[in-house]
Each structure stands twice: as C-alpha cells, then as structure tokens.
CSV table of C-alpha atoms in Angstrom, one decimal:
chain,number,residue,atom,x,y,z
A,1,MET,CA,31.6,-49.7,-2.0
A,2,SER,CA,29.5,-52.6,-0.9
A,3,TYR,CA,28.6,-53.3,2.7
A,4,ARG,CA,30.3,-56.4,4.2
A,5,ILE,CA,28.2,-58.7,6.3
A,6,GLY,CA,30.2,-61.1,8.5
A,7,LEU,CA,28.7,-64.5,8.9
A,8,VAL,CA,29.8,-66.1,12.2
A,9,GLY,CA,29.0,-69.1,14.3
A,10,LYS,CA,30.5,-72.1,16.0
A,11,PRO,CA,31.3,-75.2,13.9
A,12,SER,CA,28.5,-77.3,12.5
A,13,VAL,CA,25.5,-75.0,13.1
A,14,GLY,CA,24.8,-74.6,9.3
A,15,LYS,CA,26.8,-71.5,8.7
A,16,SER,CA,28.3,-72.7,5.5
A,17,THR,CA,24.9,-73.9,4.4
A,18,PHE,CA,23.5,-70.4,5.1
A,19,PHE,CA,26.4,-68.9,3.1
A,20,ASN,CA,25.8,-71.2,0.2
A,21,ALA,CA,22.1,-70.6,0.3
A,22,ALA,CA,22.6,-66.8,0.3
A,23,THR,CA,25.2,-66.7,-2.4
A,24,MET,CA,24.9,-70.0,-4.2
A,25,ASN,CA,28.6,-70.5,-3.9
A,26,ASP,CA,30.1,-73.9,-3.5
A,27,VAL,CA,31.6,-73.7,0.0
A,28,PRO,CA,32.4,-77.1,1.7
A,29,GLU,CA,29.8,-78.2,4.2
A,30,GLY,CA,30.3,-80.7,6.9
A,31,ALA,CA,29.4,-81.7,10.5
A,32,TYR,CA,32.9,-81.2,11.9
A,33,PRO,CA,34.9,-78.2,13.2
A,34,PHE,CA,36.6,-75.8,10.8
A,35,THR,CA,34.9,-77.0,7.6
A,36,THR,CA,35.6,-73.4,6.6
A,37,ILE,CA,39.2,-72.4,7.4
A,38,ASP,CA,39.9,-69.2,5.3
A,39,PRO,CA,37.2,-66.5,5.0
A,40,THR,CA,35.2,-66.9,1.9
A,41,VAL,CA,33.6,-63.8,0.3
A,42,GLY,CA,30.5,-64.1,-1.8
A,43,GLU,CA,27.9,-61.9,-3.3
A,44,ALA,CA,24.5,-61.9,-1.6
A,45,TYR,CA,21.6,-59.5,-2.2
A,46,VAL,CA,19.1,-57.4,-0.3
A,47,ARG,CA,15.7,-56.6,-1.7
A,48,VAL,CA,14.5,-53.0,-2.5
A,49,ASP,CA,11.2,-52.1,-4.2
A,50,CYS,CA,12.3,-50.8,-7.6
A,51,ALA,CA,11.5,-47.2,-8.4
A,52,ALA,CA,11.1,-47.8,-12.1
A,53,PRO,CA,7.4,-48.8,-12.2
A,54,GLU,CA,6.5,-45.4,-10.6
A,55,PHE,CA,7.9,-43.8,-13.7
A,56,ASP,CA,6.4,-46.3,-16.1
A,57,GLU,CA,9.8,-47.7,-16.9
A,58,THR,CA,11.4,-51.1,-17.0
A,59,CYS,CA,14.8,-51.0,-15.3
A,60,THR,CA,18.0,-52.3,-16.8
A,61,PRO,CA,20.2,-53.1,-13.7
A,62,SER,CA,24.0,-52.8,-14.1
A,63,VAL,CA,24.5,-55.2,-11.2
A,64,GLY,CA,22.0,-57.5,-9.5
A,65,VAL,CA,18.6,-58.3,-11.0
A,66,CYS,CA,15.0,-57.1,-10.8
A,67,ARG,CA,12.2,-59.6,-10.5
A,68,GLU,CA,8.6,-58.4,-10.8
A,69,GLY,CA,9.4,-55.0,-9.3
A,70,THR,CA,11.8,-56.2,-6.6
A,71,ARG,CA,15.4,-55.1,-7.0
A,72,PHE,CA,18.1,-57.4,-5.7
A,73,VAL,CA,21.1,-55.1,-4.7
A,74,PRO,CA,24.5,-56.8,-4.0
A,75,VAL,CA,26.3,-56.8,-0.7
A,76,LYS,CA,29.3,-58.8,0.3
A,77,LEU,CA,28.9,-61.8,2.6
A,78,VAL,CA,32.0,-63.0,4.5
A,79,ASP,CA,32.0,-66.5,5.9
A,80,VAL,CA,34.4,-66.0,8.8
A,81,ALA,CA,36.0,-69.2,10.2
A,82,GLY,CA,37.4,-69.9,13.7
A,83,LEU,CA,34.8,-69.1,16.3
A,84,VAL,CA,35.4,-71.3,19.4
A,85,PRO,CA,35.5,-70.3,23.1
A,86,GLY,CA,38.8,-68.7,23.8
A,87,ALA,CA,39.1,-67.2,20.3
A,88,HIS,CA,40.2,-63.8,21.8
A,89,GLU,CA,43.1,-65.6,23.4
A,90,GLY,CA,44.2,-67.1,20.1
A,91,ARG,CA,42.5,-70.5,20.6
A,92,GLY,CA,41.6,-72.3,17.4
A,93,LEU,CA,41.8,-69.8,14.6
A,94,GLY,CA,41.2,-67.0,17.0
A,95,ASN,CA,43.6,-64.3,15.9
A,96,GLN,CA,42.7,-64.7,12.2
A,97,PHE,CA,39.1,-64.9,13.1
A,98,LEU,CA,39.2,-61.5,14.9
A,99,THR,CA,41.1,-59.9,12.1
A,100,ASP,CA,38.7,-61.2,9.5
A,101,LEU,CA,35.7,-60.2,11.6
A,102,ASN,CA,36.9,-56.6,12.0
A,103,GLU,CA,36.8,-56.1,8.2
A,104,THR,CA,33.0,-56.4,8.3
A,105,ASP,CA,30.3,-53.8,9.0
A,106,VAL,CA,27.7,-55.9,10.7
A,107,LEU,CA,27.4,-59.5,11.9
A,108,ILE,CA,25.0,-62.3,11.4
A,109,HIS,CA,25.5,-64.9,14.1
A,110,VAL,CA,24.1,-68.3,12.9
A,111,VAL,CA,22.9,-70.2,15.9
A,112,ASP,CA,21.6,-73.8,15.9
A,113,PHE,CA,18.3,-73.2,17.7
A,114,SER,CA,17.5,-77.0,17.7
A,115,GLY,CA,20.1,-77.4,20.4
A,116,LYS,CA,21.7,-80.4,18.7
A,117,THR,CA,25.3,-79.1,18.6
A,118,ASP,CA,27.2,-78.3,21.8
A,119,ILE,CA,29.4,-75.3,22.5
A,120,GLU,CA,32.3,-77.0,20.6
A,121,GLY,CA,30.1,-77.9,17.6
A,122,GLU,CA,29.8,-81.6,18.5
A,123,ALA,CA,26.5,-83.4,18.1
A,124,THR,CA,24.4,-83.5,21.2
A,125,GLU,CA,20.8,-83.1,22.5
A,126,GLY,CA,19.2,-80.4,24.6
A,127,HIS,CA,21.9,-77.8,24.3
A,128,ASP,CA,20.7,-74.3,25.2
A,129,PRO,CA,21.3,-71.9,22.3
A,130,ARG,CA,21.6,-69.1,24.8
A,131,GLU,CA,25.1,-70.4,25.6
A,132,ASP,CA,26.1,-69.9,22.0
A,133,ILE,CA,24.7,-66.3,21.9
A,134,ASP,CA,26.4,-65.5,25.1
A,135,PHE,CA,29.8,-66.9,24.2
A,136,LEU,CA,30.1,-64.9,21.0
A,137,GLU,CA,29.3,-61.7,22.8
A,138,GLU,CA,31.7,-62.6,25.6
A,139,GLU,CA,34.5,-63.4,23.2
A,140,LEU,CA,34.0,-60.1,21.4
A,141,ASP,CA,33.7,-58.1,24.7
A,142,ALA,CA,37.0,-59.7,25.9
A,143,TRP,CA,38.7,-58.7,22.7
A,144,TYR,CA,37.4,-55.2,22.9
A,145,LEU,CA,38.4,-54.9,26.6
A,146,ASP,CA,41.9,-56.0,25.8
A,147,VAL,CA,42.3,-53.3,23.2
A,148,LEU,CA,40.7,-50.7,25.5
A,149,GLU,CA,43.1,-51.6,28.3
A,150,LYS,CA,46.0,-51.1,26.0
A,151,GLY,CA,44.7,-47.7,25.1
A,152,LEU,CA,44.3,-46.8,28.7
A,153,GLU,CA,47.8,-47.9,29.5
A,154,LYS,CA,49.2,-45.7,26.8
A,155,TYR,CA,47.1,-42.8,28.0
A,156,GLU,CA,48.3,-43.2,31.6
A,157,THR,CA,52.0,-43.5,30.5
A,158,ARG,CA,52.0,-40.7,28.0
A,159,TYR,CA,49.9,-38.1,29.8
A,160,GLN,CA,50.5,-38.8,33.4
A,161,GLY,CA,49.8,-35.5,35.3
A,162,ALA,CA,48.9,-33.8,32.0
A,163,ASP,CA,45.6,-32.4,30.9
A,164,ALA,CA,44.7,-34.5,27.8
A,165,ALA,CA,41.6,-35.9,26.2
A,166,VAL,CA,41.2,-39.6,27.0
A,167,GLU,CA,38.8,-40.0,24.1
A,168,GLU,CA,41.5,-39.1,21.6
A,169,GLU,CA,43.9,-41.8,22.8
A,170,LEU,CA,41.2,-44.4,23.0
A,171,ALA,CA,39.9,-43.5,19.6
A,172,GLU,CA,43.4,-43.9,18.1
A,173,GLN,CA,43.9,-47.2,19.9
A,174,MET,CA,40.5,-48.5,18.8
A,175,SER,CA,40.4,-46.9,15.3
A,176,ALA,CA,40.3,-50.3,13.6
A,177,PHE,CA,36.8,-50.7,15.1
A,178,GLY,CA,35.6,-47.8,13.0
A,179,THR,CA,35.3,-45.3,15.9
A,180,ASP,CA,36.6,-41.7,16.3
A,181,LYS,CA,37.1,-39.3,19.1
A,182,ASP,CA,33.6,-37.8,18.9
A,183,ARG,CA,32.0,-41.2,18.9
A,184,MET,CA,34.2,-42.3,21.7
A,185,LYS,CA,33.4,-39.3,23.8
A,186,ARG,CA,29.7,-39.8,23.3
A,187,THR,CA,30.0,-43.5,24.2
A,188,ILE,CA,31.9,-42.7,27.4
A,189,LEU,CA,29.4,-40.0,28.5
A,190,ALA,CA,26.4,-42.3,27.6
A,191,GLN,CA,27.8,-44.8,30.1
A,192,GLY,CA,27.6,-42.1,32.8
A,193,LEU,CA,31.4,-42.0,33.1
A,194,GLU,CA,33.6,-39.0,33.5
A,195,LEU,CA,36.3,-38.2,30.9
A,196,ASP,CA,38.9,-39.3,33.5
A,197,PRO,CA,39.9,-43.0,33.6
A,198,GLU,CA,41.1,-42.6,37.2
A,199,THR,CA,37.5,-42.5,38.2
A,200,TRP,CA,36.6,-45.8,36.4
A,201,ASP,CA,36.6,-49.1,38.2
A,202,GLU,CA,36.9,-52.6,36.6
A,203,THR,CA,33.2,-52.9,36.0
A,204,ASP,CA,33.2,-49.5,34.3
A,205,ARG,CA,35.9,-50.6,31.9
A,206,ILE,CA,34.1,-53.9,31.1
A,207,GLU,CA,30.8,-52.2,30.4
A,208,LEU,CA,32.5,-49.5,28.3
A,209,ALA,CA,34.2,-52.1,26.2
A,210,ARG,CA,30.9,-53.9,25.7
A,211,GLU,CA,29.1,-50.7,24.7
A,212,ILE,CA,31.8,-49.9,22.1
A,213,ARG,CA,31.5,-53.4,20.8
A,214,LYS,CA,27.7,-53.1,20.5
A,215,ARG,CA,27.9,-49.8,18.6
A,216,THR,CA,30.7,-50.8,16.2
A,217,LYS,CA,29.9,-54.5,15.6
A,218,PRO,CA,26.1,-54.7,15.6
A,219,MET,CA,24.6,-58.2,15.3
A,220,VAL,CA,21.6,-60.2,14.0
A,221,ILE,CA,20.9,-63.7,15.3
A,222,ALA,CA,19.9,-66.1,12.5
A,223,ALA,CA,18.0,-68.7,14.5
A,224,ASN,CA,18.8,-71.6,12.2
A,225,LYS,CA,17.0,-75.0,11.9
A,226,MET,CA,13.7,-73.4,12.9
A,227,ASP,CA,12.0,-76.1,10.9
A,228,THR,CA,12.4,-78.4,13.9
A,229,PRO,CA,10.1,-78.6,16.9
A,230,GLU,CA,13.0,-78.2,19.3
A,231,ALA,CA,14.1,-75.0,17.7
A,232,GLN,CA,10.6,-73.6,17.7
A,233,ALA,CA,10.3,-74.3,21.5
A,234,ASN,CA,13.7,-72.6,22.1
A,235,TRP,CA,12.6,-69.6,20.0
A,236,GLU,CA,9.6,-68.9,22.2
A,237,GLU,CA,11.7,-69.0,25.3
A,238,ILE,CA,14.7,-67.1,24.1
A,239,THR,CA,13.0,-64.3,22.2
A,240,SER,CA,10.9,-63.5,25.3
A,241,ASP,CA,13.9,-63.3,27.5
A,242,PRO,CA,14.6,-59.6,28.4
A,243,ASP,CA,18.3,-60.4,28.6
A,244,TYR,CA,18.3,-60.5,24.8
A,245,ASP,CA,16.2,-57.4,24.0
A,246,HIS,CA,19.3,-55.7,22.6
A,247,LEU,CA,19.5,-58.3,19.7
A,248,SER,CA,17.5,-58.8,16.6
A,249,PHE,CA,16.4,-62.4,15.9
A,250,VAL,CA,15.3,-63.9,12.6
A,251,PRO,CA,13.8,-67.4,12.3
A,252,ALA,CA,15.6,-69.3,9.6
A,253,SER,CA,16.2,-72.5,7.8
A,254,ALA,CA,19.3,-72.3,5.6
A,255,HIS,CA,18.6,-75.8,4.4
A,256,ALA,CA,15.1,-74.8,3.1
A,257,GLU,CA,16.5,-71.8,1.3
A,258,LYS,CA,19.2,-73.8,-0.5
A,259,ALA,CA,16.7,-76.5,-1.4
A,260,LEU,CA,14.3,-73.9,-3.0
A,261,LYS,CA,17.1,-72.2,-4.9
A,262,ASN,CA,18.3,-75.5,-6.2
A,263,ALA,CA,14.8,-76.5,-7.2
A,264,ASP,CA,14.3,-73.1,-8.9
A,265,GLU,CA,17.5,-73.5,-10.9
A,266,ALA,CA,16.4,-77.0,-12.0
A,267,GLY,CA,13.0,-75.7,-13.1
A,268,VAL,CA,11.1,-77.7,-10.5
A,269,VAL,CA,9.7,-74.6,-8.6
A,270,ASP,CA,9.2,-71.0,-9.3
A,271,TYR,CA,10.7,-69.2,-6.3
A,272,THR,CA,11.8,-65.6,-5.7
A,273,PRO,CA,14.2,-65.4,-2.7
A,274,GLY,CA,12.6,-64.0,0.4
A,275,GLU,CA,9.1,-64.8,-0.6
A,276,ASP,CA,6.7,-66.7,1.7
A,277,GLU,CA,5.4,-69.0,-1.1
A,278,PHE,CA,6.5,-70.7,-4.2
A,279,GLU,CA,4.9,-72.7,-7.0
A,280,VAL,CA,5.8,-76.2,-8.1
A,281,VAL,CA,6.1,-76.1,-11.9
A,282,GLY,CA,8.0,-79.3,-12.7
A,283,ASP,CA,7.6,-83.0,-12.2
A,284,VAL,CA,8.5,-84.2,-8.7
A,285,SER,CA,8.5,-87.6,-7.0
A,286,GLY,CA,6.3,-88.4,-4.1
A,287,GLU,CA,9.3,-87.9,-1.7
A,288,GLN,CA,10.2,-84.6,-3.3
A,289,ALA,CA,6.6,-83.4,-3.1
A,290,ALA,CA,6.4,-84.3,0.6
A,291,GLY,CA,9.7,-82.3,1.2
A,292,LEU,CA,8.4,-79.3,-0.7
A,293,ASP,CA,5.1,-79.5,1.3
A,294,GLN,CA,7.1,-79.3,4.5
A,295,ILE,CA,9.1,-76.3,3.2
A,296,ALA,CA,5.9,-74.6,2.0
A,297,GLU,CA,4.4,-74.9,5.5
A,298,PHE,CA,7.5,-73.5,7.1
A,299,VAL,CA,7.9,-70.5,4.8
A,300,GLY,CA,4.2,-69.7,5.1
A,301,GLU,CA,4.4,-69.7,8.9
A,302,TYR,CA,7.6,-67.8,9.2
A,303,ASN,CA,7.3,-65.4,6.3
A,304,GLY,CA,10.1,-67.0,4.3
A,305,THR,CA,13.1,-69.1,5.0
A,306,GLY,CA,14.8,-66.3,6.9
A,307,VAL,CA,18.0,-66.2,4.9
A,308,GLN,CA,16.9,-63.0,3.0
A,309,GLY,CA,15.3,-61.7,6.1
A,310,ALA,CA,18.6,-62.0,8.1
A,311,LEU,CA,20.5,-60.2,5.4
A,312,GLU,CA,18.0,-57.4,5.2
A,313,ALA,CA,17.6,-57.1,9.0
A,314,ALA,CA,21.4,-56.6,9.1
A,315,VAL,CA,21.6,-54.0,6.4
A,316,PHE,CA,18.4,-52.0,6.8
A,317,ASP,CA,17.3,-52.6,10.4
A,318,VAL,CA,20.5,-52.9,12.4
A,319,LEU,CA,22.8,-50.7,10.3
A,320,GLY,CA,19.9,-48.4,9.3
A,321,CYS,CA,21.1,-48.2,5.7
A,322,ILE,CA,19.0,-46.7,2.9
A,323,ALA,CA,18.8,-47.4,-0.8
A,324,VAL,CA,19.0,-44.5,-3.3
A,325,PHE,CA,18.5,-44.5,-7.0
A,326,PRO,CA,20.3,-42.0,-9.2
A,327,GLY,CA,18.0,-40.5,-11.9
A,328,SER,CA,17.6,-37.7,-14.4
A,329,ALA,CA,15.1,-34.9,-14.5
A,330,ASN,CA,12.4,-37.3,-15.7
A,331,GLY,CA,13.3,-39.6,-12.9
A,332,SER,CA,14.3,-42.6,-14.9
A,333,LYS,CA,17.3,-42.6,-17.3
A,334,ASP,CA,20.8,-41.7,-17.8
A,335,GLU,CA,22.8,-42.0,-21.0
A,336,LYS,CA,23.7,-45.6,-20.2
A,337,GLY,CA,20.3,-47.1,-19.4
A,338,VAL,CA,17.1,-47.0,-17.3
A,339,PHE,CA,17.5,-47.1,-13.5
A,340,ARG,CA,20.8,-48.9,-13.9
A,341,ASP,CA,21.9,-48.3,-10.4
A,342,CYS,CA,20.7,-48.6,-6.8
A,343,PHE,CA,23.2,-47.7,-4.1
A,344,ILE,CA,23.1,-48.7,-0.4
A,345,LEU,CA,24.1,-45.7,1.7
A,346,PRO,CA,24.6,-45.2,5.5
A,347,GLU,CA,21.9,-43.8,7.7
A,348,GLY,CA,21.8,-40.0,7.6
A,349,ALA,CA,23.5,-39.8,4.2
A,350,THR,CA,23.0,-36.5,2.4
A,351,THR,CA,22.8,-35.4,-1.2
A,352,GLU,CA,26.5,-34.5,-1.0
A,353,ASP,CA,27.4,-37.9,0.5
A,354,PHE,CA,25.5,-39.5,-2.4
A,355,ALA,CA,27.4,-37.5,-4.9
A,356,TYR,CA,30.8,-38.5,-3.4
A,357,HIS,CA,29.7,-42.1,-3.2
A,358,ILE,CA,29.1,-42.2,-6.9
A,359,HIS,CA,32.4,-40.4,-7.8
A,360,SER,CA,34.6,-37.8,-6.1
A,361,ASP,CA,34.5,-35.6,-9.1
A,362,ILE,CA,30.7,-35.3,-8.9
A,363,GLY,CA,31.0,-34.6,-5.2
A,364,GLU,CA,33.6,-31.9,-5.7
A,365,GLY,CA,31.5,-30.1,-8.3
A,366,LEU,CA,28.1,-30.6,-6.8
A,367,LEU,CA,25.6,-27.8,-7.1
A,368,HIS,CA,22.4,-29.4,-5.9
A,369,GLY,CA,20.2,-32.4,-6.3
A,370,THR,CA,16.7,-32.8,-7.8
A,371,ASP,CA,14.1,-35.0,-6.2
A,372,CYS,CA,12.8,-36.8,-9.3
A,373,ARG,CA,9.4,-37.6,-7.8
A,374,SER,CA,8.5,-34.1,-6.9
A,375,GLY,CA,10.8,-32.2,-9.3
A,376,ARG,CA,12.0,-30.1,-6.4
A,377,GLN,CA,15.6,-29.0,-5.9
A,378,VAL,CA,17.3,-30.3,-2.8
A,379,GLY,CA,20.4,-29.0,-1.2
A,380,ALA,CA,23.7,-30.7,-0.6
A,381,ASP,CA,23.0,-31.1,3.1
A,382,ARG,CA,19.5,-32.6,2.6
A,383,GLU,CA,19.3,-35.9,4.4
A,384,LEU,CA,18.1,-38.6,2.0
A,385,SER,CA,15.3,-41.2,2.5
A,386,HIS,CA,15.0,-44.8,1.6
A,387,ARG,CA,14.2,-45.3,-2.1
A,388,ASP,CA,14.8,-41.6,-3.0
A,389,VAL,CA,15.4,-41.0,-6.7
A,390,ILE,CA,17.9,-38.1,-7.0
A,391,GLU,CA,19.4,-36.4,-10.0
A,392,LEU,CA,22.8,-34.8,-9.2
A,393,VAL,CA,23.6,-31.5,-10.8
A,394,SER,CA,27.4,-31.0,-10.8
A,395,THR,CA,29.9,-28.8,-12.6
A,396,LYS,CA,32.1,-31.9,-13.1
A,397,GLN,CA,31.4,-35.3,-14.6
A,398,ALA,CA,32.8,-38.5,-13.3
A,399,ALA,CA,36.1,-39.6,-14.9
A,400,PRO,CA,35.6,-42.3,-17.5
C-alpha cells in the first residue's frame, strides 16, 4: 500500500506545475480553469535517511532510488481537478472532485501566495490568499456537514425514543471518510458534546463536522510562487495570523523545482530533490546563468524549493507516518538483496502491523521481531519508531 496525497487548488495557481515537478509527469499546464479535468495519479517520493550505511552496506532498492545515503520512497500523488466555490453543491466538477478527494489520505492545498489569481482562478492583482485557504476549508466543511446531517436524520428516524448509540449511526454514515464508532465517539466528546443529538444546536453540528473533517482530511498549505516579493509579504502576514495556527505551511516554488529537475536531466546542474543547493556542471548562456542564480538564492533562503518539503510535511508531520526497513539478523540483507525495501507505516504501527503490511501470511505466523541495531527481541505489540530496522520471525513465509 502506498499513501495517496491529494493535490488540490483553484485553477491557475500552479497546481499542475507542482504535480509535474514532483512526479516529472507530462500533465498539461495552462492559465485557464480546468486544465486538469480527470484526476491524474503519479509517483512522487519522500526522503528517508537510508539505514544501509550504519551496517556498512550499499542498498539495492526494489523501488525508488538512494542518492548519497538519502532514500527516495514512493508515494502516490493525485492531481484532483474541480475546486471552485460551490463544489459541494456540484458546481464545476464538484461532485467528481469530492469523490476523487475522498480517496486520498492527506491534502496539499496549492495556493498562489503572490495574489495574482482571483478566487475563480482569473488573473488579477492584490488578491488575498487567505480567501483561497478559507474557501477550501469551507467547501469541505459544508460537504462534511451535509453527510453528518443525513446521518443524524437517519438516527432520529430509526431510533426515535430508543436507546441507541449515535456514534454508531454517524460512523456508518461517514465511513467513507475513514472514521469508525470509536473515533466518532472521541471526536464528539472532544467537542464537549453529549452523546445525544437532541442537545446539539446548529453551531454544534457545524463545529462537529469541521472537527471530523480536520481529523480525517488533514492538510498542508503549499505557499506557491514564493519567489516573488508579493508572496513573501503575504507569507509574513498569513503565517503569523493565529486563525491559521491549525495548518502547516511550506514556502514553495513549483516552477523552480521543475526547472532544476529539467536542468539536472539535461546534465546542466547536479541537483538532488529537496536540497537547498545545487551545482552548475554544464555550459549555460548568460540568461540561463541569471535564472539559476535567482533559483539558487531562493532555495538557499527557503531551504529548498518546497516541493519535497510539502510532500514530506504531509506524510511525516501531518499524518505522523514512520519509515521502517525490513532486515535480517545482521541488519542488512534478505535473500533478494541488501536493504531492498523501506515501508511507510501509520503512526503507532507495531511489529505485528509491520508483518501484516508486508504479507498476511507473515502476520498470521508472527512469533516476534528483532531490532537489528541492538539485536534485541521485540514483541508483536511493540510500537515501532521512524527508521527502525526490524527482522520478522514468523512460522510462515510470504506466498510467492
């Protein structure tokens, strides 16, 4: 299983450029609405410090690559089309947009921080990026509220006068959002509400829908076009606004990332994605040199172009995922190669979860794990840490 990151944003903010920069796919780009119509899925990567050097080994990845000790582990990036105000009412590509969005684990909202596209994606000057941030959250909240209200209607009709658990009915109604009755109950109680919808007013329902949304569709804001002075001024103002403390922001220039990757492929520069510097190794014209100088200044100031940073903030910071390497007793090899695999697991994953993630047969026959760094045995219920190297000892082998 690979985590799916949903890439969203209004038309013409650089969302397709971000997608292309992250995946090096050829998705059409253009300054007009709905350049992307159907969702496009590509392979992007998140960086993990490879464990192989600690064991004096050179890894042989089965997927992704390893560059100078940095492992690039694949995730799915979904370029979701159709975000316009009124999407939850079916405006634009609204219904398809929400369906596609719901198949993702976390969102990256690409926002034009330069303020040069209005709420509809048309060219303008001086637009406040906060309007874009707000309208996406409001669209999603309205969508969640509509589903919540339907669940409450079913509950009131089915269990009128009966003693029934509202969290079960709501969890069933909202199961597509990846919640269950226990999570639903915790969310209701965390809002300070009773487990009785008759005691909830309209504000309670709106706030509950919003909290469910925040817990099941977490979000990173990719502040795009940060290589412009207008965006930099907006960054200072918006990121210091307490109304947005619940969001993670990453300064980004999708254009700079794509330019560097193209130059790297052409042999003009030596660039590792996510790094805050690069080396010019080929012949360039005066104009190209000036452009690369501007990019070098930007990545130096902002610790990279932000494209890798947004992906990794989504997976590791917002979702809280960890990367785990399977190993053997000496910490390095299996019969197929050296540190072939690196798996992204959810926060709180245990040795048993890791075993089932690799294969159900290994999970069913699991005896214990071995921490390959310390050589110590670890139990099935041991919670794993980021970059653990774990040998799984099982009575069963994975089916070929």
